[in-house]
CSV table of C-alpha atoms and ligand atoms in Angstrom, one decimal:
chain,number,residue,atom,x,y,z
A,1,UNK,CA,2.2,-31.0,-12.6
A,2,UNK,CA,-1.0,-29.1,-11.6
A,3,UNK,CA,-3.4,-32.0,-12.1
A,4,UNK,CA,-3.5,-33.1,-8.5
A,5,UNK,CA,-4.3,-29.5,-7.6
A,6,UNK,CA,-7.3,-29.5,-9.8
A,7,UNK,CA,-6.0,-27.4,-12.7
A,8,UNK,CA,-6.8,-28.9,-16.1
A,9,UNK,CA,-4.2,-29.5,-18.8
A,10,UNK,CA,-5.3,-26.6,-21.1
A,11,UNK,CA,-4.9,-24.1,-18.3
A,12,UNK,CA,-1.5,-25.6,-17.3
A,13,UNK,CA,-0.4,-25.2,-20.9
A,14,UNK,CA,-1.6,-21.6,-21.0
A,15,UNK,CA,0.2,-20.9,-17.7
A,16,UNK,CA,3.5,-22.2,-19.0
A,17,UNK,CA,3.1,-20.1,-22.2
A,18,UNK,CA,2.4,-17.0,-20.1
A,19,UNK,CA,5.3,-17.6,-17.9
A,20,UNK,CA,7.6,-17.7,-20.9
A,21,UNK,CA,6.1,-14.5,-22.2
A,22,UNK,CA,6.5,-12.5,-19.0
A,23,UNK,CA,10.1,-13.8,-18.3
A,24,UNK,CA,11.7,-10.4,-19.0
A,25,UNK,CA,9.3,-8.6,-16.7
A,26,UNK,CA,9.9,-11.1,-13.9
A,27,UNK,CA,13.6,-10.5,-14.3
A,28,UNK,CA,13.2,-6.8,-13.8
A,29,UNK,CA,11.3,-7.5,-10.6
A,30,UNK,CA,14.2,-9.6,-9.4
A,31,UNK,CA,16.7,-6.8,-10.0
A,32,UNK,CA,14.6,-4.3,-7.9
A,33,UNK,CA,14.3,-7.0,-5.2
A,34,UNK,CA,18.0,-7.3,-5.0
A,35,UNK,CA,18.6,-3.5,-4.8
A,36,UNK,CA,16.0,-3.3,-2.0
A,37,UNK,CA,17.5,-6.3,-0.2
A,38,UNK,CA,20.9,-4.5,-0.2
A,39,UNK,CA,19.2,-1.5,1.3
A,40,UNK,CA,17.6,-3.5,4.1
A,41,UNK,CA,20.7,-5.6,4.8
A,42,UNK,CA,22.9,-2.5,5.0
A,43,UNK,CA,20.5,-0.8,7.4
A,44,UNK,CA,20.5,-3.9,9.7
A,45,UNK,CA,24.3,-4.0,9.6
A,46,UNK,CA,25.0,-0.3,10.0
A,47,UNK,CA,22.7,0.0,12.9
A,48,UNK,CA,24.4,-3.1,14.5
A,49,UNK,CA,21.2,-5.1,14.9
A,50,UNK,CA,21.8,-7.8,17.5
A,51,UNK,CA,20.0,-10.6,19.3
A,52,UNK,CA,19.5,-8.2,22.3
A,53,UNK,CA,17.1,-6.1,20.2
A,54,UNK,CA,14.6,-9.0,20.0
A,55,UNK,CA,13.8,-8.5,23.7
A,56,UNK,CA,10.8,-6.7,24.8
A,57,UNK,CA,9.4,-4.1,27.2
A,58,UNK,CA,6.0,-4.0,28.9
A,59,UNK,CA,4.0,-1.3,30.6
A,60,UNK,CA,5.2,2.2,29.6
A,61,UNK,CA,7.9,0.8,27.4
A,62,UNK,CA,10.7,3.1,28.4
A,63,UNK,CA,14.1,2.4,27.1
A,64,UNK,CA,13.1,-0.2,24.5
A,65,UNK,CA,16.4,-0.5,22.6
A,66,UNK,CA,14.8,-2.9,20.1
A,67,UNK,CA,12.1,-0.3,19.2
A,68,UNK,CA,14.7,2.4,18.9
A,69,UNK,CA,16.9,0.3,16.5
A,70,UNK,CA,13.8,-0.6,14.4
A,71,UNK,CA,13.1,3.1,14.0
A,72,UNK,CA,16.7,3.9,13.1
A,73,UNK,CA,16.6,1.1,10.5
A,74,UNK,CA,13.3,2.4,9.0
A,75,UNK,CA,14.7,6.0,8.9
A,76,UNK,CA,17.8,4.8,7.0
A,77,UNK,CA,15.9,2.7,4.5
A,78,UNK,CA,13.6,5.7,3.7
A,79,UNK,CA,16.5,8.2,3.9
A,80,UNK,CA,14.4,10.0,6.4
A,81,UNK,CA,15.5,11.9,9.5
A,82,UNK,CA,13.3,9.9,11.9
A,83,UNK,CA,10.7,7.2,12.0
A,84,UNK,CA,7.8,6.0,14.2
A,85,UNK,CA,7.2,2.3,13.8
A,86,UNK,CA,4.6,1.0,16.2
A,87,UNK,CA,2.2,-1.9,16.8
A,88,UNK,CA,0.1,0.7,18.7
A,89,UNK,CA,-1.0,1.8,15.2
A,90,UNK,CA,-4.1,-0.3,14.5
A,91,UNK,CA,-4.0,0.1,10.8
A,92,UNK,CA,-2.8,2.3,7.9
A,93,UNK,CA,-5.8,4.4,8.4
A,94,UNK,CA,-4.9,5.0,12.0
A,95,UNK,CA,-1.4,6.1,11.2
A,96,UNK,CA,-2.7,8.5,8.5
A,97,UNK,CA,-5.2,9.8,11.0
A,98,UNK,CA,-2.5,10.4,13.6
A,99,UNK,CA,-0.3,12.1,11.1
A,100,UNK,CA,-3.1,14.4,9.9
A,101,UNK,CA,-4.3,15.3,13.4
A,102,UNK,CA,-0.7,15.9,14.6
A,103,UNK,CA,0.1,18.3,11.7
A,104,UNK,CA,-3.1,20.2,11.2
A,105,UNK,CA,-4.6,22.8,13.6
A,106,UNK,CA,-8.0,24.6,13.7
A,107,UNK,CA,-8.2,27.0,10.8
A,108,UNK,CA,-5.6,25.1,8.7
A,109,UNK,CA,-6.4,23.7,5.3
A,110,UNK,CA,-5.4,20.4,3.9
A,111,UNK,CA,-5.3,19.8,0.1
A,112,UNK,CA,-5.5,16.4,-1.7
A,113,UNK,CA,-4.0,16.7,-5.2
A,114,UNK,CA,-5.1,13.3,-6.5
A,115,UNK,CA,-8.8,13.7,-6.1
A,116,UNK,CA,-10.6,12.1,-3.2
A,117,UNK,CA,-8.3,10.1,-0.8
A,118,UNK,CA,-8.8,6.5,0.3
A,119,UNK,CA,-12.3,5.6,1.3
A,120,UNK,CA,-11.5,5.1,5.0
A,121,UNK,CA,-10.4,8.7,5.3
A,122,UNK,CA,-13.8,10.1,4.4
A,123,UNK,CA,-14.9,10.3,8.1
A,124,UNK,CA,-11.4,11.2,9.2
A,125,UNK,CA,-11.4,14.3,7.0
A,126,UNK,CA,-15.1,15.0,7.4
A,127,UNK,CA,-16.1,14.4,3.7
A,128,UNK,CA,-18.6,12.2,5.5
A,129,UNK,CA,-19.9,13.8,8.7
A,130,UNK,CA,-18.4,12.5,11.9
A,131,UNK,CA,-18.2,14.4,15.2
A,132,UNK,CA,-14.5,13.5,15.6
A,133,UNK,CA,-13.4,14.4,12.1
A,134,UNK,CA,-10.8,17.0,11.2
A,135,UNK,CA,-13.7,19.2,9.9
A,136,UNK,CA,-15.4,19.0,13.3
A,137,UNK,CA,-12.1,20.5,14.7
A,138,UNK,CA,-12.2,23.4,12.3
A,139,UNK,CA,-9.8,22.0,9.7
A,140,UNK,CA,-10.7,22.7,6.1
A,141,UNK,CA,-10.4,20.3,3.2
A,142,UNK,CA,-9.8,21.0,-0.6
A,143,UNK,CA,-9.1,18.6,-3.4
A,144,UNK,CA,-7.8,18.9,-6.9
A,145,UNK,CA,-8.6,16.1,-9.3
A,146,UNK,CA,-6.1,14.3,-11.5
A,147,UNK,CA,-6.1,15.0,-15.2
A,148,UNK,CA,-5.3,12.1,-17.5
A,149,UNK,CA,-4.0,10.1,-14.6
A,150,UNK,CA,-1.5,12.8,-13.7
A,151,UNK,CA,-1.3,15.8,-11.3
A,152,UNK,CA,-2.8,19.1,-12.4
A,153,UNK,CA,0.4,21.1,-11.9
A,154,UNK,CA,-1.1,24.4,-13.0
A,155,UNK,CA,-4.1,24.3,-10.8
A,156,UNK,CA,-2.0,23.1,-7.8
A,157,UNK,CA,0.3,26.1,-8.3
A,158,UNK,CA,-2.6,28.5,-8.7
A,159,UNK,CA,-4.2,27.2,-5.5
A,160,UNK,CA,-1.0,27.5,-3.5
A,161,UNK,CA,-0.6,31.1,-4.7
A,162,UNK,CA,-4.1,32.0,-3.9
A,163,UNK,CA,-4.6,30.3,-0.6
A,164,UNK,CA,-2.5,29.3,2.5
A,165,UNK,CA,-2.4,25.5,2.5
A,166,UNK,CA,-0.9,23.8,5.5
A,167,UNK,CA,-0.6,20.3,4.2
A,168,UNK,CA,-0.8,18.5,0.8
A,169,UNK,CA,-1.7,14.8,0.8
A,170,UNK,CA,-0.6,12.6,-2.1
A,171,UNK,CA,-2.0,9.0,-2.3
A,172,UNK,CA,0.1,7.0,-4.7
A,173,UNK,CA,-1.9,3.8,-4.9
A,174,UNK,CA,-5.3,4.1,-6.6
A,175,UNK,CA,-7.4,2.7,-3.8
A,176,UNK,CA,-10.9,2.0,-5.2
A,177,UNK,CA,-10.7,5.0,-7.5
A,178,UNK,CA,-10.8,4.6,-11.3
A,179,UNK,CA,-7.3,5.9,-12.0
A,180,UNK,CA,-3.8,4.7,-12.4
A,181,UNK,CA,-1.4,4.6,-9.4
A,182,UNK,CA,1.1,7.4,-9.3
A,183,UNK,CA,4.7,6.6,-10.1
A,184,UNK,CA,7.4,8.3,-8.1
A,185,UNK,CA,8.6,10.2,-11.2
A,186,UNK,CA,5.2,12.0,-11.3
A,187,UNK,CA,5.4,12.6,-7.5
A,188,UNK,CA,8.9,14.0,-7.9
A,189,UNK,CA,7.8,16.3,-10.7
A,190,UNK,CA,4.8,17.7,-8.8
A,191,UNK,CA,6.8,18.2,-5.6
A,192,UNK,CA,9.2,20.4,-7.7
A,193,UNK,CA,6.2,22.4,-9.0
A,194,UNK,CA,4.9,22.8,-5.4
A,195,UNK,CA,8.2,24.0,-4.1
A,196,UNK,CA,8.4,26.6,-6.9
A,197,UNK,CA,5.6,28.5,-5.3
A,198,UNK,CA,5.5,27.2,-1.7
A,199,UNK,CA,8.5,26.3,0.5
A,200,UNK,CA,6.5,25.7,3.7
A,201,UNK,CA,3.6,23.5,2.9
A,202,UNK,CA,4.0,20.0,4.4
A,203,UNK,CA,3.9,17.3,1.7
A,204,UNK,CA,2.6,14.0,3.1
A,205,UNK,CA,2.5,10.7,1.2
A,206,UNK,CA,0.1,7.9,1.7
A,207,UNK,CA,2.6,5.2,0.7
A,208,UNK,CA,0.4,2.2,1.2
A,209,UNK,CA,1.1,-0.7,-1.2
A,210,UNK,CA,4.0,1.2,-2.8
A,211,UNK,CA,7.1,0.3,-0.6
A,212,UNK,CA,9.9,-1.6,-2.4
A,213,UNK,CA,8.0,-1.6,-5.7
A,214,UNK,CA,10.8,0.6,-7.1
A,215,UNK,CA,14.3,1.6,-6.1
A,216,UNK,CA,13.3,4.9,-4.3
A,217,UNK,CA,10.9,6.0,-1.6
A,218,UNK,CA,9.0,9.3,-1.3
A,219,UNK,CA,11.3,11.1,1.1
A,220,UNK,CA,14.1,10.8,-1.5
A,221,UNK,CA,12.1,12.8,-4.0
A,222,UNK,CA,11.3,15.6,-1.6
A,223,UNK,CA,8.3,14.5,0.5
A,224,UNK,CA,8.3,15.7,4.1
A,225,UNK,CA,6.5,12.7,5.6
A,226,UNK,CA,5.3,9.2,4.4
A,227,UNK,CA,2.9,6.8,6.0
A,228,UNK,CA,2.2,3.1,5.5
A,229,UNK,CA,0.8,-0.1,7.0
A,230,UNK,CA,2.8,-3.1,8.3
A,231,UNK,CA,0.1,-5.6,7.2
A,232,UNK,CA,0.9,-4.5,3.7
A,233,UNK,CA,4.4,-4.4,2.0
A,234,UNK,CA,6.9,-3.7,4.7
A,235,UNK,CA,5.5,-6.2,7.2
A,236,UNK,CA,6.6,-8.9,4.8
A,237,UNK,CA,3.6,-11.1,5.9
A,238,UNK,CA,5.3,-11.6,9.2
A,239,UNK,CA,4.5,-8.4,11.3
A,240,UNK,CA,1.2,-9.2,13.0
A,241,UNK,CA,0.0,-5.6,12.9
A,242,UNK,CA,1.2,-2.0,13.0
A,243,UNK,CA,2.2,0.9,10.8
A,244,UNK,CA,4.9,3.5,10.2
A,245,UNK,CA,5.4,7.2,9.8
A,246,UNK,CA,8.8,8.4,8.5
A,247,UNK,CA,10.1,11.9,7.6
A,248,UNK,CA,11.4,15.1,9.0
A,249,UNK,CA,12.3,14.9,12.6
A,250,UNK,CA,10.0,17.6,13.9
A,251,UNK,CA,7.0,16.1,12.0
A,252,UNK,CA,7.7,12.6,13.3
A,253,UNK,CA,8.0,14.0,16.8
A,254,UNK,CA,4.6,15.7,16.5
A,255,UNK,CA,3.1,12.4,15.3
A,256,UNK,CA,4.6,10.6,18.3
A,257,UNK,CA,3.1,13.1,20.7
A,258,UNK,CA,-0.3,12.6,19.1
A,259,UNK,CA,0.0,8.8,19.1
A,260,UNK,CA,0.8,8.7,22.8
A,261,UNK,CA,0.6,11.9,24.8
A,262,UNK,CA,2.1,15.4,24.7
A,263,UNK,CA,5.3,15.2,26.7
A,264,UNK,CA,5.6,11.4,26.3
A,265,UNK,CA,5.7,11.1,22.5
A,266,UNK,CA,8.1,8.5,21.1
A,267,UNK,CA,9.7,7.8,24.4
A,268,UNK,CA,6.9,5.4,25.4
A,269,UNK,CA,5.2,2.4,23.8
A,270,UNK,CA,5.9,-1.2,24.9
A,271,UNK,CA,6.8,-3.6,22.2
A,272,UNK,CA,5.4,-6.7,24.0
A,273,UNK,CA,7.5,-9.1,22.1
A,274,UNK,CA,6.9,-7.8,18.5
A,275,UNK,CA,10.4,-6.5,17.7
A,276,UNK,CA,11.6,-9.7,16.1
A,277,UNK,CA,8.5,-10.1,13.9
A,278,UNK,CA,8.7,-6.5,12.7
A,279,UNK,CA,12.4,-6.9,11.8
A,280,UNK,CA,12.0,-10.3,10.2
A,281,UNK,CA,9.1,-9.0,8.2
A,282,UNK,CA,11.2,-6.1,7.0
A,283,UNK,CA,14.0,-8.5,6.1
A,284,UNK,CA,11.5,-10.6,3.9
A,285,UNK,CA,9.7,-7.5,2.6
A,286,UNK,CA,11.8,-7.0,-0.6
A,287,UNK,CA,11.2,-10.6,-1.7
A,288,UNK,CA,7.6,-10.6,-0.6
A,289,UNK,CA,6.9,-7.4,-2.6
A,290,UNK,CA,8.7,-9.0,-5.5
A,291,UNK,CA,6.5,-12.1,-5.2
A,292,UNK,CA,3.3,-9.9,-5.2
A,293,UNK,CA,4.5,-8.1,-8.3
A,294,UNK,CA,5.3,-11.3,-10.1
A,295,UNK,CA,1.8,-12.7,-9.2
A,296,UNK,CA,0.3,-9.4,-10.5
A,297,UNK,CA,2.3,-9.6,-13.8
A,298,UNK,CA,1.3,-13.3,-14.3
A,299,UNK,CA,-2.3,-12.4,-13.6
A,300,UNK,CA,-2.2,-9.5,-16.0
A,301,UNK,CA,-0.8,-11.5,-18.9
A,302,UNK,CA,-2.9,-14.6,-18.5
A,303,UNK,CA,-6.2,-12.8,-18.0
A,304,UNK,CA,-5.4,-10.4,-20.9
A,305,UNK,CA,-5.0,-13.5,-23.1
A,306,UNK,CA,-8.4,-14.7,-22.0
A,307,UNK,CA,-9.9,-11.4,-23.2
A,308,UNK,CA,-10.3,-9.3,-20.0
A,309,UNK,CA,-9.2,-5.7,-19.4
A,310,UNK,CA,-6.2,-5.4,-17.1
A,311,UNK,CA,-4.7,-2.5,-15.4
A,312,UNK,CA,-1.7,-2.2,-15.3
A,313,UNK,CA,-0.8,-4.2,-18.4
A,314,UNK,CA,1.8,-7.0,-17.7
A,315,UNK,CA,4.7,-4.9,-19.1
A,316,UNK,CA,3.6,-1.5,-17.8
A,317,UNK,CA,5.6,0.4,-15.1
A,318,UNK,CA,4.1,-0.3,-11.7
A,319,UNK,CA,3.8,2.1,-8.7
A,320,UNK,CA,2.2,-0.4,-6.4
A,321,UNK,CA,1.3,-4.1,-6.0
A,322,UNK,CA,-2.4,-3.7,-7.0
A,323,UNK,CA,-3.7,-5.4,-10.1
A,324,UNK,CA,-7.2,-4.7,-11.4
A,325,UNK,CA,-9.2,-6.9,-13.6
A,326,UNK,CA,-12.3,-5.7,-15.4
A,327,UNK,CA,-14.5,-8.8,-15.8
A,328,UNK,CA,-17.4,-7.1,-17.5
A,329,UNK,CA,-19.9,-9.3,-15.8
A,330,UNK,CA,-21.0,-10.2,-12.3
A,331,UNK,CA,-20.7,-14.0,-12.6
A,332,UNK,CA,-17.0,-14.0,-13.6
A,333,UNK,CA,-16.1,-11.5,-10.9
A,334,UNK,CA,-17.8,-13.5,-8.2
A,335,UNK,CA,-16.5,-16.9,-9.4
A,336,UNK,CA,-12.9,-15.5,-9.7
A,337,UNK,CA,-13.0,-14.1,-6.1
A,338,UNK,CA,-14.4,-17.3,-4.8
A,339,UNK,CA,-11.6,-19.2,-6.6
A,340,UNK,CA,-9.0,-16.9,-5.0
A,341,UNK,CA,-10.5,-17.9,-1.6
A,342,UNK,CA,-10.3,-21.6,-2.6
A,343,UNK,CA,-6.7,-21.2,-3.5
A,344,UNK,CA,-5.8,-19.6,-0.1
A,345,UNK,CA,-3.9,-21.4,2.7
A,346,UNK,CA,-6.5,-20.4,5.3
A,347,UNK,CA,-10.3,-20.6,5.2
A,348,UNK,CA,-10.1,-22.2,1.7
A,349,UNK,CA,-13.4,-24.0,2.5
A,350,UNK,CA,-15.3,-20.7,2.9
A,351,UNK,CA,-17.2,-19.3,0.0
A,352,UNK,CA,-17.3,-15.5,0.0
A,353,UNK,CA,-20.5,-13.8,-1.1
A,354,UNK,CA,-21.2,-10.2,-2.1
A,355,UNK,CA,-22.7,-8.2,0.7
A,356,UNK,CA,-23.7,-4.7,1.7
A,357,UNK,CA,-20.7,-3.5,3.6
A,358,UNK,CA,-21.0,-0.4,5.7
A,359,UNK,CA,-19.6,2.6,3.9
A,360,UNK,CA,-20.0,1.2,0.4
A,361,UNK,CA,-22.9,2.1,-2.0
A,362,UNK,CA,-22.7,-1.2,-3.9
A,363,UNK,CA,-22.4,-4.8,-2.7
A,364,UNK,CA,-18.8,-5.9,-2.3
A,365,UNK,CA,-17.2,-9.3,-2.6
A,366,UNK,CA,-14.0,-10.0,-0.7
A,367,UNK,CA,-11.7,-13.0,-0.8
A,368,UNK,CA,-8.9,-13.3,1.7
A,369,UNK,CA,-7.6,-16.4,3.2
A,370,UNK,CA,-4.8,-14.9,5.1
A,371,UNK,CA,-2.7,-15.8,8.2
A,372,UNK,CA,-3.1,-12.2,9.5
A,373,UNK,CA,-6.6,-10.8,9.5
A,374,UNK,CA,-7.0,-8.2,6.7
A,375,UNK,CA,-3.5,-8.6,5.5
A,376,UNK,CA,-3.4,-7.6,1.9
A,377,UNK,CA,0.3,-8.4,1.2
A,378,UNK,CA,-1.2,-11.9,1.3
A,379,UNK,CA,-3.1,-12.9,-1.9
A,380,UNK,CA,-6.4,-11.2,-1.7
A,381,UNK,CA,-9.0,-9.9,-4.1
A,382,UNK,CA,-12.2,-7.8,-3.8
A,383,UNK,CA,-14.6,-5.9,-6.0
A,384,UNK,CA,-17.8,-3.9,-5.8
A,385,UNK,CA,-20.7,-5.5,-7.7
A,386,UNK,CA,-21.2,-2.8,-10.4
A,387,UNK,CA,-20.2,-2.4,-14.0
A,388,UNK,CA,-17.5,-2.9,-15.3
A,389,UNK,CA,-17.2,-5.4,-12.5
A,390,UNK,CA,-13.6,-4.7,-11.5
A,391,UNK,CA,-11.7,-6.9,-9.1
A,392,UNK,CA,-8.8,-5.4,-7.1
A,393,UNK,CA,-6.2,-8.1,-6.5
A,394,UNK,CA,-3.0,-7.8,-4.5
A,395,UNK,CA,-0.4,-9.8,-2.6
A,396,UNK,CA,1.2,-13.2,-2.8
A,397,UNK,CA,3.7,-14.1,-0.1
A,398,UNK,CA,5.5,-16.3,-2.5
A,399,UNK,CA,5.2,-16.4,-6.3
A,400,UNK,CA,4.4,-20.1,-6.5
A,401,UNK,CA,1.6,-19.7,-4.0
A,402,UNK,CA,0.4,-16.5,-5.7
A,403,UNK,CA,0.3,-18.2,-9.1
A,404,UNK,CA,-1.4,-21.3,-7.7
A,405,UNK,CA,-4.1,-19.0,-6.2
A,406,UNK,CA,-4.7,-17.3,-9.5
A,407,UNK,CA,-4.8,-20.5,-11.4
A,408,UNK,CA,-7.4,-21.9,-9.0
A,409,UNK,CA,-9.5,-18.7,-9.5
A,410,UNK,CA,-9.3,-19.0,-13.2
A,411,UNK,CA,-10.2,-22.7,-13.1
A,412,UNK,CA,-13.2,-21.9,-10.9
A,413,UNK,CA,-14.3,-19.2,-13.2
A,414,UNK,CA,-14.1,-21.3,-16.4
A,415,UNK,CA,-15.5,-24.5,-15.0
B,1,PLP,C1,-4.8,0.1,2.7
B,1,PLP,C2,-4.8,1.5,2.4
B,1,PLP,C3,-5.1,2.5,3.4
B,1,PLP,C4,-5.6,2.1,4.7
B,1,PLP,O1,-4.9,1.1,5.4
B,1,PLP,P1,-5.7,0.2,6.4
B,1,PLP,O2,-4.5,-0.5,7.0
B,1,PLP,O3,-6.5,-0.8,5.6
B,1,PLP,O4,-6.4,1.0,7.3
B,1,PLP,C5,-4.9,3.8,3.1
B,1,PLP,N1,-4.5,4.2,1.8
B,1,PLP,C6,-4.3,3.3,0.9
B,1,PLP,C7,-3.9,3.8,-0.5
B,1,PLP,C8,-4.4,1.9,1.1
B,1,PLP,O5,-4.1,1.1,0.1
């Protein structure tokens, strides 16, 4: 079957074997997918989504009923009081920045309880100097590291008793850190611990890559606000850009006033014809996330059989769509990433090379042949060139395309 696609018979045989061995895991993914599909469909129906909502506004964007219904649907899916879902957010980083700047004031302290947050927040927080950082505005930053891939409940409680903390940030996905992603069970437990000693601190979740991986979302386990990108899970590969913030009404309102202007807030923001894409992307999102998870499970099993170190293991509980592969040598990492590029629908003729990216200490190789620039719900893979030569792979709009991309990568690596 795969021969005309350049996959040799041994690899095809191995792929069939692997697929048989991961059958049960794939079935579990399908069940979660159906539960999340019900959640989405009900939200569309109960908010009376109609053709009229696919219209658009321009200019200030007053009275955009499509935008309003999108935000009601998001709020319902997250079981949140309110939502801000906008294409005026340039990225997940931008939405996280808006949330942090809207909630923190000079003299306040934010606390990260999973070690250092995602790399792009370094300059936002002021871990790396920037004249526009939170630090430059007099906002303090503290962090507590994870212990054995879990929150340090005791130190968190001690810190909260000792110091006034305004906001706690929890990043569930591992980013480029050497740790496991944080399941919602762990997040739920730590939130209970936090609330034992502090009723007021704002608990904010960086939810990137985690939406629809499980049955629940962070607000349901006690978080006050959650943030994510639409060119990841919830955009379903359809939304062309944007991000969301969901949570308590007064917090979402503050974020709205920071995204636009005080006094205008959520009332403005033209949708310029994006409403249908955002809604259709959300409609596909449970299936697209499921496809990404299946691609990750397949990858984990087949590369484990080939002797590499995988995290998570194929049958381990997942908190996000990220799969890491420790190749142990530079050549395999590079060849694999180049093969992912070859297996992409767009720019399959380009050959990515490791290069000195701004903000990184080591060279990084990045493979992404996506319809939407930088979209990582589409199959993509990247890794810093340093031992143990780990690739971070995520995405796969459909499972067949995801699997074909991975097989192309393995074929390229073993040729
Ligand atoms: C992707 C990501 C971000 C930033 O999102 P961008 O859209 O790339 O700016 C933040 N946090 C985590 C955990 C992410 O995975």
